[in-house]
PDB file of C-alpha atoms in Angstrom:
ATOM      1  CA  UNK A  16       6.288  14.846 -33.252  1.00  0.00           C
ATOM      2  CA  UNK A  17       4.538  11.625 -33.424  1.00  0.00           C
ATOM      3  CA  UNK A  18       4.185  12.315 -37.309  1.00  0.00           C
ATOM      4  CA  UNK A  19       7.868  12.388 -37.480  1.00  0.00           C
ATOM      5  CA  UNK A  20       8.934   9.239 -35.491  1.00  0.00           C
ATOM      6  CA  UNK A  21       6.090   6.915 -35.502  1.00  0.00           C
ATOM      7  CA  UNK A  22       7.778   4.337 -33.850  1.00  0.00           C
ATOM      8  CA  UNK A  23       8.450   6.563 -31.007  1.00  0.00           C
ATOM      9  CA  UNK A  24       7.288   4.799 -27.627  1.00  0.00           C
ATOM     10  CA  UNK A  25       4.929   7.395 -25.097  1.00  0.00           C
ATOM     11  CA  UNK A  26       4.877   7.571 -21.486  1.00  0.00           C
ATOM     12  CA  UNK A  27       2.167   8.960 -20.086  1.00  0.00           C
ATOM     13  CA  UNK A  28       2.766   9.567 -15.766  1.00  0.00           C
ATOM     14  CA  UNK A  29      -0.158  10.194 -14.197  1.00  0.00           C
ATOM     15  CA  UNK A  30      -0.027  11.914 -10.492  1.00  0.00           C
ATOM     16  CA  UNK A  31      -2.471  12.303  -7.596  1.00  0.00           C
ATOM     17  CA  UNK A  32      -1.727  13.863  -4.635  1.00  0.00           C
ATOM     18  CA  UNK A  33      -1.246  11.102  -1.772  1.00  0.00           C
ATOM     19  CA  UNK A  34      -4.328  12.950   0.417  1.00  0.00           C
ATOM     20  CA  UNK A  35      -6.755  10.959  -1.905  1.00  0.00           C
ATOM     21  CA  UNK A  36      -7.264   7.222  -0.506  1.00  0.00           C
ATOM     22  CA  UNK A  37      -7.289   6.148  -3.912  1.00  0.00           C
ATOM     23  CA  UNK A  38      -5.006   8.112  -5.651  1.00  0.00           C
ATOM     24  CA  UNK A  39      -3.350   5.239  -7.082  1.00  0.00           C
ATOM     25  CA  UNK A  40      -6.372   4.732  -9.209  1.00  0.00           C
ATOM     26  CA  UNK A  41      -7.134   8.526  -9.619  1.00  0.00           C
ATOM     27  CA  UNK A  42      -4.255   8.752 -11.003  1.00  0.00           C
ATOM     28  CA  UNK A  43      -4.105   5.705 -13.226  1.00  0.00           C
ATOM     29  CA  UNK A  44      -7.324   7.432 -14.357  1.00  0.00           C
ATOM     30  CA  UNK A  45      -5.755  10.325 -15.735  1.00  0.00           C
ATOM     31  CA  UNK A  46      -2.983   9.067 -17.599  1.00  0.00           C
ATOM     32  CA  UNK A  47      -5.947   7.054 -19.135  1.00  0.00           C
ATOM     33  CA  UNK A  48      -8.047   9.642 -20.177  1.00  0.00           C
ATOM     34  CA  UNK A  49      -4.792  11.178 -21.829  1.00  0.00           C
ATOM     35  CA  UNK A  50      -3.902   7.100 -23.494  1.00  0.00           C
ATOM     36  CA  UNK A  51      -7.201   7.145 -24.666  1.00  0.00           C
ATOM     37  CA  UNK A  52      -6.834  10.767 -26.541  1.00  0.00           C
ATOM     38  CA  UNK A  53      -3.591   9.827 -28.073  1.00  0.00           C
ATOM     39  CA  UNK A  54      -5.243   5.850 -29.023  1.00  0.00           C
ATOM     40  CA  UNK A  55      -7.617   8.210 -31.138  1.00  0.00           C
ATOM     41  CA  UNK A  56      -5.586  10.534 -33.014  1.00  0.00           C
ATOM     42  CA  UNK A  57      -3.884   7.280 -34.030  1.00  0.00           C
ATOM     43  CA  UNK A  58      -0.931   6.710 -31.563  1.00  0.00           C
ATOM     44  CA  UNK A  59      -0.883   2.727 -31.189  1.00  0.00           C
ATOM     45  CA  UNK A  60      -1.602   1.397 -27.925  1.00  0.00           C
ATOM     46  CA  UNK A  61       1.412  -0.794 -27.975  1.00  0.00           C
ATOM     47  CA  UNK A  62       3.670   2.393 -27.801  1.00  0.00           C
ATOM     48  CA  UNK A  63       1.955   3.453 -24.706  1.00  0.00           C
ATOM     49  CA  UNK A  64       3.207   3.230 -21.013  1.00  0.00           C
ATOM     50  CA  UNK A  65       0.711   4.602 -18.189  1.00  0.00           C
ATOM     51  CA  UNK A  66       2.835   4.759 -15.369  1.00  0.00           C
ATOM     52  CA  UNK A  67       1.641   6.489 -11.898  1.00  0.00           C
ATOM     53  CA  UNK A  68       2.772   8.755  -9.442  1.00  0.00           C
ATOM     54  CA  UNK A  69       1.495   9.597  -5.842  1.00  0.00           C
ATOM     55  CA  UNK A  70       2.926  12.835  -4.778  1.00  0.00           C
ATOM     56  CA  UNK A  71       3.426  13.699  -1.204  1.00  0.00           C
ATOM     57  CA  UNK A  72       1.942  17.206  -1.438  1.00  0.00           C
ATOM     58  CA  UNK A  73      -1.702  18.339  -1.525  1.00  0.00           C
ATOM     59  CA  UNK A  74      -3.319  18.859  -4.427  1.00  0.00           C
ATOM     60  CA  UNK A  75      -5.139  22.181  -3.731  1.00  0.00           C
ATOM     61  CA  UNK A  76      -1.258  23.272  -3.297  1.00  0.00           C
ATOM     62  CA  UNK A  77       0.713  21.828  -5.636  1.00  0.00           C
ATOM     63  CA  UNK A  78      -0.617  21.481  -9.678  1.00  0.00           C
ATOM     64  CA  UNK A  79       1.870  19.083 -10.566  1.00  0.00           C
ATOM     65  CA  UNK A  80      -0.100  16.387  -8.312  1.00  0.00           C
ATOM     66  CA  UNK A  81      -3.245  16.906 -11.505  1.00  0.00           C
ATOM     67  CA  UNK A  82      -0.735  16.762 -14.140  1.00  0.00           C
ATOM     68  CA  UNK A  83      -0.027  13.885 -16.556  1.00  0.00           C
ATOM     69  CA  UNK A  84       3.281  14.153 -17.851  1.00  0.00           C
ATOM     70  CA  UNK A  85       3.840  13.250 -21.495  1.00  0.00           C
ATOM     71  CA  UNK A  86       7.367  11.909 -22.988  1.00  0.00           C
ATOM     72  CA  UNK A  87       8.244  11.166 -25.961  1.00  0.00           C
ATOM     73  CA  UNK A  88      11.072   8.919 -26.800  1.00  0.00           C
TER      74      UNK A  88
END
């Protein structure tokens, strides 16, 4: 997709499950593993956004708190 719009902007939501004391970072973690995949298939940093999100339920219950969500826009 990126092929087709390059000048396409990516967010990239990372989540952790609020049971973690640092979820904030764990989850800033994730989206950056993902940022860092995309920065080397050749998506420019620039059109990145790594926002976070610290979801209420546990993550043993719930997959969308070990998710990063990728749009496209």
């Amino acid at each position: 997709m990126l092929l087709v719009k390059p000048f396409s902007t990516v967010t990239l939501v990372g989540h952790a499950s609020a049971e973690y004391p640092d979820a904030y970072v764990l989850a800033s973690a994730r989206a950056g593993v993902v940022r860092d995949l995309f920065a080397a298939q050749g998506v420019r940093p620039d059109r990145m956004k790594t926002p976070v999100s610290v979801d209420a339920a546990p993550e043993n219950s719930d997959p969308v708190t070990r998710q990063v969500d990728v749009l496209v826009n």
